[in-house]
């Protein structure tokens, strides 16, 4: 659980403003791809950076700079929330096209060197407009490529009028066209709406072996005045999976104290269909902890729940990754020694903290101490590299509001083994290196 390497990458395109990595992907050779959003004055744009295993920027990416800002150069304002790699090295990036208070889902496909893949969609991009009411503000939060047929699933928030927001899901064919076998037009919305037109926020997506799409997030409970954990499962044709929860929807809460807000930020699925969700759990006055939930394949709410911190203070898990040996990685942020730091924890499949990780605690944290600010750091994504090392990505504060893309690579006591992979999983086998 000790860190081996770390770094921060500044874009500062229009002054010292917020640059935040939301997604991470690791190439087979150990190079690290970070994706997120950078600020340029009052405008934000999607951006990527690729690093060599040493942490230096990759001169074969982005025309020699290692960076790509405003991919495909078609839009004035955008954001990026997730990234994934195709087997041939091409890059899928998902985020939002932003304009005049409105927004649409946006997917880019880039060639391995970061240039635009014009064979995808329209000039390398696909804009997906729901436009169902109000300000028509639709924003992507997560992306997943189905490893079986390489269809592309993006999820996010779809706005109606007022405070009414629903889960939104879109599926694209590998060439970028909307998949009309999914919900008739490639788009679906799911309203949980405990007590009318309320905000339901989709944050994460996973695809199981049967092609079913699981979306995790939170639903507003008007009666309690707080968010509750929410999961939705769709069949491959976009219809609600009646075998899951109540007509495809599972929403519940623990109301453990404080704000009682409970949100899912990451979801993953074991090969046998069991679901793991990670997020935050309000735990007392103005407090919150990271939380890991285990849910049965049929949506029976909870067969195990674990919550905690990364060092004693407030914490949240923003991402979850399932290892091939049955262990669970989470990444997020935690208050440690008066400041927010990257936080990493590893759990056994039964939800208990892994006693061989993090010097016996099951968790570890890392403070970038990057600049003159208050050292507010946080991880938004996590992955494993080919050697089984943990790579977390997010942001490190230099001096508020100036934050930069940040990454940390942690040792994880891993040796490589073949034959334990599954779609969306990992082929690393846990063990102490002999």
JSON list of C-alpha atoms in Angstrom, two decimals, residues 180-351:
[
{"chain": "A", "resi": 180, "resn": "UNK", "atom": "CA", "xyz": [-31.59, 1.78, -32.45]},
{"chain": "A", "resi": 181, "resn": "UNK", "atom": "CA", "xyz": [-31.94, -1.71, -30.95]},
{"chain": "A", "resi": 182, "resn": "UNK", "atom": "CA", "xyz": [-31.63, 0.05, -27.60]},
{"chain": "A", "resi": 183, "resn": "UNK", "atom": "CA", "xyz": [-34.89, 1.67, -26.50]},
{"chain": "A", "resi": 184, "resn": "UNK", "atom": "CA", "xyz": [-35.88, 2.30, -30.13]},
{"chain": "A", "resi": 185, "resn": "UNK", "atom": "CA", "xyz": [-33.66, 5.34, -30.67]},
{"chain": "A", "resi": 186, "resn": "UNK", "atom": "CA", "xyz": [-30.50, 4.55, -28.68]},
{"chain": "A", "resi": 187, "resn": "UNK", "atom": "CA", "xyz": [-31.58, 6.61, -25.66]},
{"chain": "A", "resi": 188, "resn": "UNK", "atom": "CA", "xyz": [-33.40, 5.82, -22.42]},
{"chain": "A", "resi": 189, "resn": "UNK", "atom": "CA", "xyz": [-34.33, 7.79, -19.31]},
{"chain": "A", "resi": 190, "resn": "UNK", "atom": "CA", "xyz": [-35.26, 6.39, -15.91]},
{"chain": "A", "resi": 191, "resn": "UNK", "atom": "CA", "xyz": [-37.18, 8.40, -13.33]},
{"chain": "A", "resi": 192, "resn": "UNK", "atom": "CA", "xyz": [-37.08, 7.15, -9.74]},
{"chain": "A", "resi": 193, "resn": "UNK", "atom": "CA", "xyz": [-39.01, 10.12, -8.33]},
{"chain": "A", "resi": 194, "resn": "UNK", "atom": "CA", "xyz": [-39.83, 9.01, -4.80]},
{"chain": "A", "resi": 195, "resn": "UNK", "atom": "CA", "xyz": [-42.38, 11.80, -4.42]},
{"chain": "A", "resi": 196, "resn": "UNK", "atom": "CA", "xyz": [-42.81, 13.49, -7.78]},
{"chain": "A", "resi": 197, "resn": "UNK", "atom": "CA", "xyz": [-40.46, 15.37, -10.07]},
{"chain": "A", "resi": 198, "resn": "UNK", "atom": "CA", "xyz": [-37.19, 15.18, -8.10]},
{"chain": "A", "resi": 199, "resn": "UNK", "atom": "CA", "xyz": [-33.49, 15.00, -9.01]},
{"chain": "A", "resi": 200, "resn": "UNK", "atom": "CA", "xyz": [-32.17, 11.48, -9.66]},
{"chain": "A", "resi": 201, "resn": "UNK", "atom": "CA", "xyz": [-28.43, 11.56, -10.34]},
{"chain": "A", "resi": 202, "resn": "UNK", "atom": "CA", "xyz": [-26.63, 8.85, -12.37]},
{"chain": "A", "resi": 203, "resn": "UNK", "atom": "CA", "xyz": [-22.92, 8.61, -11.59]},
{"chain": "A", "resi": 204, "resn": "UNK", "atom": "CA", "xyz": [-21.63, 5.20, -12.72]},
{"chain": "A", "resi": 205, "resn": "UNK", "atom": "CA", "xyz": [-22.25, 2.30, -15.11]},
{"chain": "A", "resi": 206, "resn": "UNK", "atom": "CA", "xyz": [-21.26, -1.35, -15.46]},
{"chain": "A", "resi": 207, "resn": "UNK", "atom": "CA", "xyz": [-22.26, -4.11, -17.91]},
{"chain": "A", "resi": 208, "resn": "UNK", "atom": "CA", "xyz": [-22.68, -7.70, -16.79]},
{"chain": "A", "resi": 209, "resn": "UNK", "atom": "CA", "xyz": [-22.06, -10.94, -18.69]},
{"chain": "A", "resi": 210, "resn": "UNK", "atom": "CA", "xyz": [-25.65, -11.02, -19.95]},
{"chain": "A", "resi": 211, "resn": "UNK", "atom": "CA", "xyz": [-25.34, -7.56, -21.48]},
{"chain": "A", "resi": 212, "resn": "UNK", "atom": "CA", "xyz": [-27.48, -5.94, -18.82]},
{"chain": "A", "resi": 213, "resn": "UNK", "atom": "CA", "xyz": [-26.63, -2.35, -17.98]},
{"chain": "A", "resi": 214, "resn": "UNK", "atom": "CA", "xyz": [-26.33, -1.33, -14.34]},
{"chain": "A", "resi": 215, "resn": "UNK", "atom": "CA", "xyz": [-26.44, 2.37, -13.48]},
{"chain": "A", "resi": 216, "resn": "UNK", "atom": "CA", "xyz": [-25.59, 3.64, -10.01]},
{"chain": "A", "resi": 217, "resn": "UNK", "atom": "CA", "xyz": [-26.27, 6.99, -8.41]},
{"chain": "A", "resi": 218, "resn": "UNK", "atom": "CA", "xyz": [-28.67, 8.65, -6.01]},
{"chain": "A", "resi": 219, "resn": "UNK", "atom": "CA", "xyz": [-32.34, 9.56, -5.80]},
{"chain": "A", "resi": 220, "resn": "UNK", "atom": "CA", "xyz": [-33.77, 12.49, -3.88]},
{"chain": "A", "resi": 221, "resn": "UNK", "atom": "CA", "xyz": [-36.16, 11.51, -1.09]},
{"chain": "A", "resi": 222, "resn": "UNK", "atom": "CA", "xyz": [-38.36, 14.53, -0.58]},
{"chain": "A", "resi": 223, "resn": "UNK", "atom": "CA", "xyz": [-39.88, 13.21, 2.64]},
{"chain": "A", "resi": 224, "resn": "UNK", "atom": "CA", "xyz": [-36.47, 12.85, 4.25]},
{"chain": "A", "resi": 225, "resn": "UNK", "atom": "CA", "xyz": [-34.83, 15.79, 2.52]},
{"chain": "A", "resi": 226, "resn": "UNK", "atom": "CA", "xyz": [-31.80, 13.77, 1.46]},
{"chain": "A", "resi": 227, "resn": "UNK", "atom": "CA", "xyz": [-30.35, 11.57, -1.27]},
{"chain": "A", "resi": 228, "resn": "UNK", "atom": "CA", "xyz": [-30.65, 7.79, -1.09]},
{"chain": "A", "resi": 229, "resn": "UNK", "atom": "CA", "xyz": [-28.58, 5.09, -2.78]},
{"chain": "A", "resi": 230, "resn": "UNK", "atom": "CA", "xyz": [-30.02, 4.16, -6.18]},
{"chain": "A", "resi": 231, "resn": "UNK", "atom": "CA", "xyz": [-29.37, 1.42, -8.73]},
{"chain": "A", "resi": 232, "resn": "UNK", "atom": "CA", "xyz": [-31.15, 0.82, -12.02]},
{"chain": "A", "resi": 233, "resn": "UNK", "atom": "CA", "xyz": [-30.72, -2.20, -14.30]},
{"chain": "A", "resi": 234, "resn": "UNK", "atom": "CA", "xyz": [-31.71, -2.26, -17.94]},
{"chain": "A", "resi": 235, "resn": "UNK", "atom": "CA", "xyz": [-31.88, -5.20, -20.32]},
{"chain": "A", "resi": 236, "resn": "UNK", "atom": "CA", "xyz": [-29.81, -5.13, -23.48]},
{"chain": "A", "resi": 237, "resn": "UNK", "atom": "CA", "xyz": [-32.77, -3.70, -25.41]},
{"chain": "A", "resi": 238, "resn": "UNK", "atom": "CA", "xyz": [-33.03, -0.73, -23.04]},
{"chain": "A", "resi": 239, "resn": "UNK", "atom": "CA", "xyz": [-36.12, -1.85, -21.16]},
{"chain": "A", "resi": 240, "resn": "UNK", "atom": "CA", "xyz": [-36.23, -2.05, -17.37]},
{"chain": "A", "resi": 241, "resn": "UNK", "atom": "CA", "xyz": [-35.13, -5.40, -15.94]},
{"chain": "A", "resi": 242, "resn": "UNK", "atom": "CA", "xyz": [-38.19, -6.60, -14.04]},
{"chain": "A", "resi": 243, "resn": "UNK", "atom": "CA", "xyz": [-36.10, -9.23, -12.22]},
{"chain": "A", "resi": 244, "resn": "UNK", "atom": "CA", "xyz": [-34.12, -6.53, -10.44]},
{"chain": "A", "resi": 245, "resn": "UNK", "atom": "CA", "xyz": [-35.43, -4.59, -7.45]},
{"chain": "A", "resi": 246, "resn": "UNK", "atom": "CA", "xyz": [-38.83, -3.05, -8.10]},
{"chain": "A", "resi": 247, "resn": "UNK", "atom": "CA", "xyz": [-39.38, -2.94, -11.87]},
{"chain": "A", "resi": 248, "resn": "UNK", "atom": "CA", "xyz": [-35.67, -2.52, -12.46]},
{"chain": "A", "resi": 249, "resn": "UNK", "atom": "CA", "xyz": [-35.08, 0.07, -9.73]},
{"chain": "A", "resi": 250, "resn": "UNK", "atom": "CA", "xyz": [-33.50, -0.35, -6.31]},
{"chain": "A", "resi": 251, "resn": "UNK", "atom": "CA", "xyz": [-33.37, 2.69, -4.03]},
{"chain": "A", "resi": 252, "resn": "UNK", "atom": "CA", "xyz": [-32.79, 2.63, -0.29]},
{"chain": "A", "resi": 253, "resn": "UNK", "atom": "CA", "xyz": [-31.10, 4.42, 2.56]},
{"chain": "A", "resi": 254, "resn": "UNK", "atom": "CA", "xyz": [-29.66, 3.89, 6.05]},
{"chain": "A", "resi": 255, "resn": "UNK", "atom": "CA", "xyz": [-30.19, 7.38, 7.50]},
{"chain": "A", "resi": 256, "resn": "UNK", "atom": "CA", "xyz": [-27.17, 7.04, 9.74]},
{"chain": "A", "resi": 257, "resn": "UNK", "atom": "CA", "xyz": [-27.11, 10.68, 10.81]},
{"chain": "A", "resi": 258, "resn": "UNK", "atom": "CA", "xyz": [-26.10, 14.16, 9.79]},
{"chain": "A", "resi": 259, "resn": "UNK", "atom": "CA", "xyz": [-27.43, 15.10, 6.37]},
{"chain": "A", "resi": 260, "resn": "UNK", "atom": "CA", "xyz": [-28.48, 11.48, 5.74]},
{"chain": "A", "resi": 261, "resn": "UNK", "atom": "CA", "xyz": [-27.20, 11.90, 2.17]},
{"chain": "A", "resi": 262, "resn": "UNK", "atom": "CA", "xyz": [-26.16, 8.57, 0.65]},
{"chain": "A", "resi": 263, "resn": "UNK", "atom": "CA", "xyz": [-24.78, 8.46, -2.88]},
{"chain": "A", "resi": 264, "resn": "UNK", "atom": "CA", "xyz": [-23.23, 5.84, -5.17]},
{"chain": "A", "resi": 265, "resn": "UNK", "atom": "CA", "xyz": [-20.30, 7.02, -7.31]},
{"chain": "A", "resi": 266, "resn": "UNK", "atom": "CA", "xyz": [-18.92, 3.72, -8.62]},
{"chain": "A", "resi": 267, "resn": "UNK", "atom": "CA", "xyz": [-20.37, 0.31, -9.55]},
{"chain": "A", "resi": 268, "resn": "UNK", "atom": "CA", "xyz": [-18.86, -3.00, -10.62]},
{"chain": "A", "resi": 269, "resn": "UNK", "atom": "CA", "xyz": [-20.12, -6.56, -11.12]},
{"chain": "A", "resi": 270, "resn": "UNK", "atom": "CA", "xyz": [-18.49, -9.88, -10.25]},
{"chain": "A", "resi": 271, "resn": "UNK", "atom": "CA", "xyz": [-18.69, -12.68, -12.87]},
{"chain": "A", "resi": 272, "resn": "UNK", "atom": "CA", "xyz": [-21.43, -14.40, -10.84]},
{"chain": "A", "resi": 273, "resn": "UNK", "atom": "CA", "xyz": [-23.60, -11.27, -11.01]},
{"chain": "A", "resi": 274, "resn": "UNK", "atom": "CA", "xyz": [-23.07, -9.94, -7.51]},
{"chain": "A", "resi": 275, "resn": "UNK", "atom": "CA", "xyz": [-22.85, -6.14, -7.48]},
{"chain": "A", "resi": 276, "resn": "UNK", "atom": "CA", "xyz": [-20.40, -3.92, -5.65]},
{"chain": "A", "resi": 277, "resn": "UNK", "atom": "CA", "xyz": [-21.20, -0.23, -5.26]},
{"chain": "A", "resi": 278, "resn": "UNK", "atom": "CA", "xyz": [-19.04, 2.46, -3.66]},
{"chain": "A", "resi": 279, "resn": "UNK", "atom": "CA", "xyz": [-19.78, 6.01, -2.61]},
{"chain": "A", "resi": 280, "resn": "UNK", "atom": "CA", "xyz": [-20.44, 8.13, 0.44]},
{"chain": "A", "resi": 281, "resn": "UNK", "atom": "CA", "xyz": [-22.53, 7.67, 3.55]},
{"chain": "A", "resi": 282, "resn": "UNK", "atom": "CA", "xyz": [-23.50, 10.50, 5.89]},
{"chain": "A", "resi": 283, "resn": "UNK", "atom": "CA", "xyz": [-22.44, 9.41, 9.34]},
{"chain": "A", "resi": 284, "resn": "UNK", "atom": "CA", "xyz": [-23.21, 12.22, 11.77]},
{"chain": "A", "resi": 285, "resn": "UNK", "atom": "CA", "xyz": [-23.29, 15.99, 12.08]},
{"chain": "A", "resi": 286, "resn": "UNK", "atom": "CA", "xyz": [-21.57, 17.36, 8.95]},
{"chain": "A", "resi": 287, "resn": "UNK", "atom": "CA", "xyz": [-19.70, 14.05, 8.57]},
{"chain": "A", "resi": 288, "resn": "UNK", "atom": "CA", "xyz": [-19.45, 11.43, 5.86]},
{"chain": "A", "resi": 289, "resn": "UNK", "atom": "CA", "xyz": [-17.57, 8.19, 5.25]},
{"chain": "A", "resi": 290, "resn": "UNK", "atom": "CA", "xyz": [-16.71, 6.10, 2.23]},
{"chain": "A", "resi": 291, "resn": "UNK", "atom": "CA", "xyz": [-19.04, 3.15, 1.81]},
{"chain": "A", "resi": 292, "resn": "UNK", "atom": "CA", "xyz": [-18.90, -0.17, -0.05]},
{"chain": "A", "resi": 293, "resn": "UNK", "atom": "CA", "xyz": [-22.14, -2.08, -0.63]},
{"chain": "A", "resi": 294, "resn": "UNK", "atom": "CA", "xyz": [-22.73, -5.65, -1.78]},
{"chain": "A", "resi": 295, "resn": "UNK", "atom": "CA", "xyz": [-26.00, -6.33, -3.58]},
{"chain": "A", "resi": 296, "resn": "UNK", "atom": "CA", "xyz": [-27.30, -9.65, -4.83]},
{"chain": "A", "resi": 297, "resn": "UNK", "atom": "CA", "xyz": [-27.74, -10.26, -8.58]},
{"chain": "A", "resi": 298, "resn": "UNK", "atom": "CA", "xyz": [-31.52, -10.00, -8.19]},
{"chain": "A", "resi": 299, "resn": "UNK", "atom": "CA", "xyz": [-31.34, -6.64, -6.42]},
{"chain": "A", "resi": 300, "resn": "UNK", "atom": "CA", "xyz": [-31.91, -7.82, -2.87]},
{"chain": "A", "resi": 301, "resn": "UNK", "atom": "CA", "xyz": [-30.71, -4.62, -1.23]},
{"chain": "A", "resi": 302, "resn": "UNK", "atom": "CA", "xyz": [-27.68, -5.40, 0.90]},
{"chain": "A", "resi": 303, "resn": "UNK", "atom": "CA", "xyz": [-25.80, -8.56, 1.80]},
{"chain": "A", "resi": 304, "resn": "UNK", "atom": "CA", "xyz": [-22.91, -6.60, 3.23]},
{"chain": "A", "resi": 305, "resn": "UNK", "atom": "CA", "xyz": [-21.98, -2.99, 3.90]},
{"chain": "A", "resi": 306, "resn": "UNK", "atom": "CA", "xyz": [-18.65, -1.49, 4.99]},
{"chain": "A", "resi": 307, "resn": "UNK", "atom": "CA", "xyz": [-17.89, 2.14, 5.73]},
{"chain": "A", "resi": 308, "resn": "UNK", "atom": "CA", "xyz": [-14.97, 4.07, 7.09]},
{"chain": "A", "resi": 309, "resn": "UNK", "atom": "CA", "xyz": [-12.37, 6.78, 6.54]},
{"chain": "A", "resi": 310, "resn": "UNK", "atom": "CA", "xyz": [-8.87, 7.07, 5.13]},
{"chain": "A", "resi": 311, "resn": "UNK", "atom": "CA", "xyz": [-7.44, 8.36, 8.38]},
{"chain": "A", "resi": 312, "resn": "UNK", "atom": "CA", "xyz": [-10.10, 9.58, 10.78]},
{"chain": "A", "resi": 313, "resn": "UNK", "atom": "CA", "xyz": [-11.88, 12.45, 8.99]},
{"chain": "A", "resi": 314, "resn": "UNK", "atom": "CA", "xyz": [-14.60, 12.84, 6.38]},
{"chain": "A", "resi": 315, "resn": "UNK", "atom": "CA", "xyz": [-14.19, 10.63, 3.32]},
{"chain": "A", "resi": 316, "resn": "UNK", "atom": "CA", "xyz": [-15.86, 9.40, 0.14]},
{"chain": "A", "resi": 317, "resn": "UNK", "atom": "CA", "xyz": [-15.19, 6.74, -2.49]},
{"chain": "A", "resi": 318, "resn": "UNK", "atom": "CA", "xyz": [-15.44, 8.02, -6.06]},
{"chain": "A", "resi": 319, "resn": "UNK", "atom": "CA", "xyz": [-14.44, 4.83, -7.90]},
{"chain": "A", "resi": 320, "resn": "UNK", "atom": "CA", "xyz": [-14.36, 1.06, -7.47]},
{"chain": "A", "resi": 321, "resn": "UNK", "atom": "CA", "xyz": [-12.33, -1.63, -9.25]},
{"chain": "A", "resi": 322, "resn": "UNK", "atom": "CA", "xyz": [-12.69, -5.40, -8.89]},
{"chain": "A", "resi": 323, "resn": "UNK", "atom": "CA", "xyz": [-9.48, -7.41, -8.89]},
{"chain": "A", "resi": 324, "resn": "UNK", "atom": "CA", "xyz": [-9.30, -10.86, -10.45]},
{"chain": "A", "resi": 325, "resn": "UNK", "atom": "CA", "xyz": [-8.61, -12.50, -7.08]},
{"chain": "A", "resi": 326, "resn": "UNK", "atom": "CA", "xyz": [-11.84, -11.31, -5.48]},
{"chain": "A", "resi": 327, "resn": "UNK", "atom": "CA", "xyz": [-10.52, -8.19, -3.81]},
{"chain": "A", "resi": 328, "resn": "UNK", "atom": "CA", "xyz": [-12.10, -4.75, -4.12]},
{"chain": "A", "resi": 329, "resn": "UNK", "atom": "CA", "xyz": [-10.24, -1.47, -4.66]},
{"chain": "A", "resi": 330, "resn": "UNK", "atom": "CA", "xyz": [-11.79, 1.91, -3.94]},
{"chain": "A", "resi": 331, "resn": "UNK", "atom": "CA", "xyz": [-10.35, 5.37, -4.47]},
{"chain": "A", "resi": 332, "resn": "UNK", "atom": "CA", "xyz": [-11.53, 8.77, -3.33]},
{"chain": "A", "resi": 333, "resn": "UNK", "atom": "CA", "xyz": [-10.58, 11.41, -0.82]},
{"chain": "A", "resi": 334, "resn": "UNK", "atom": "CA", "xyz": [-10.31, 11.69, 2.92]},
{"chain": "A", "resi": 335, "resn": "UNK", "atom": "CA", "xyz": [-9.54, 14.26, 5.57]},
{"chain": "A", "resi": 336, "resn": "UNK", "atom": "CA", "xyz": [-6.13, 13.34, 6.99]},
{"chain": "A", "resi": 337, "resn": "UNK", "atom": "CA", "xyz": [-4.13, 15.60, 9.32]},
{"chain": "A", "resi": 338, "resn": "UNK", "atom": "CA", "xyz": [-6.29, 18.62, 8.55]},
{"chain": "A", "resi": 339, "resn": "UNK", "atom": "CA", "xyz": [-6.36, 18.39, 4.74]},
{"chain": "A", "resi": 340, "resn": "UNK", "atom": "CA", "xyz": [-8.04, 16.30, 2.06]},
{"chain": "A", "resi": 341, "resn": "UNK", "atom": "CA", "xyz": [-5.78, 13.68, 0.45]},
{"chain": "A", "resi": 342, "resn": "UNK", "atom": "CA", "xyz": [-6.00, 10.89, -2.10]},
{"chain": "A", "resi": 343, "resn": "UNK", "atom": "CA", "xyz": [-7.46, 7.83, -0.38]},
{"chain": "A", "resi": 344, "resn": "UNK", "atom": "CA", "xyz": [-7.13, 4.18, -1.42]},
{"chain": "A", "resi": 345, "resn": "UNK", "atom": "CA", "xyz": [-8.59, 1.14, 0.33]},
{"chain": "A", "resi": 346, "resn": "UNK", "atom": "CA", "xyz": [-8.65, -2.56, -0.48]},
{"chain": "A", "resi": 347, "resn": "UNK", "atom": "CA", "xyz": [-11.31, -4.92, 0.79]},
{"chain": "A", "resi": 348, "resn": "UNK", "atom": "CA", "xyz": [-11.83, -8.64, 0.66]},
{"chain": "A", "resi": 349, "resn": "UNK", "atom": "CA", "xyz": [-14.89, -9.79, -1.24]},
{"chain": "A", "resi": 350, "resn": "UNK", "atom": "CA", "xyz": [-16.82, -10.19, 2.02]},
{"chain": "A", "resi": 351, "resn": "UNK", "atom": "CA", "xyz": [-16.43, -6.47, 2.64]}
]
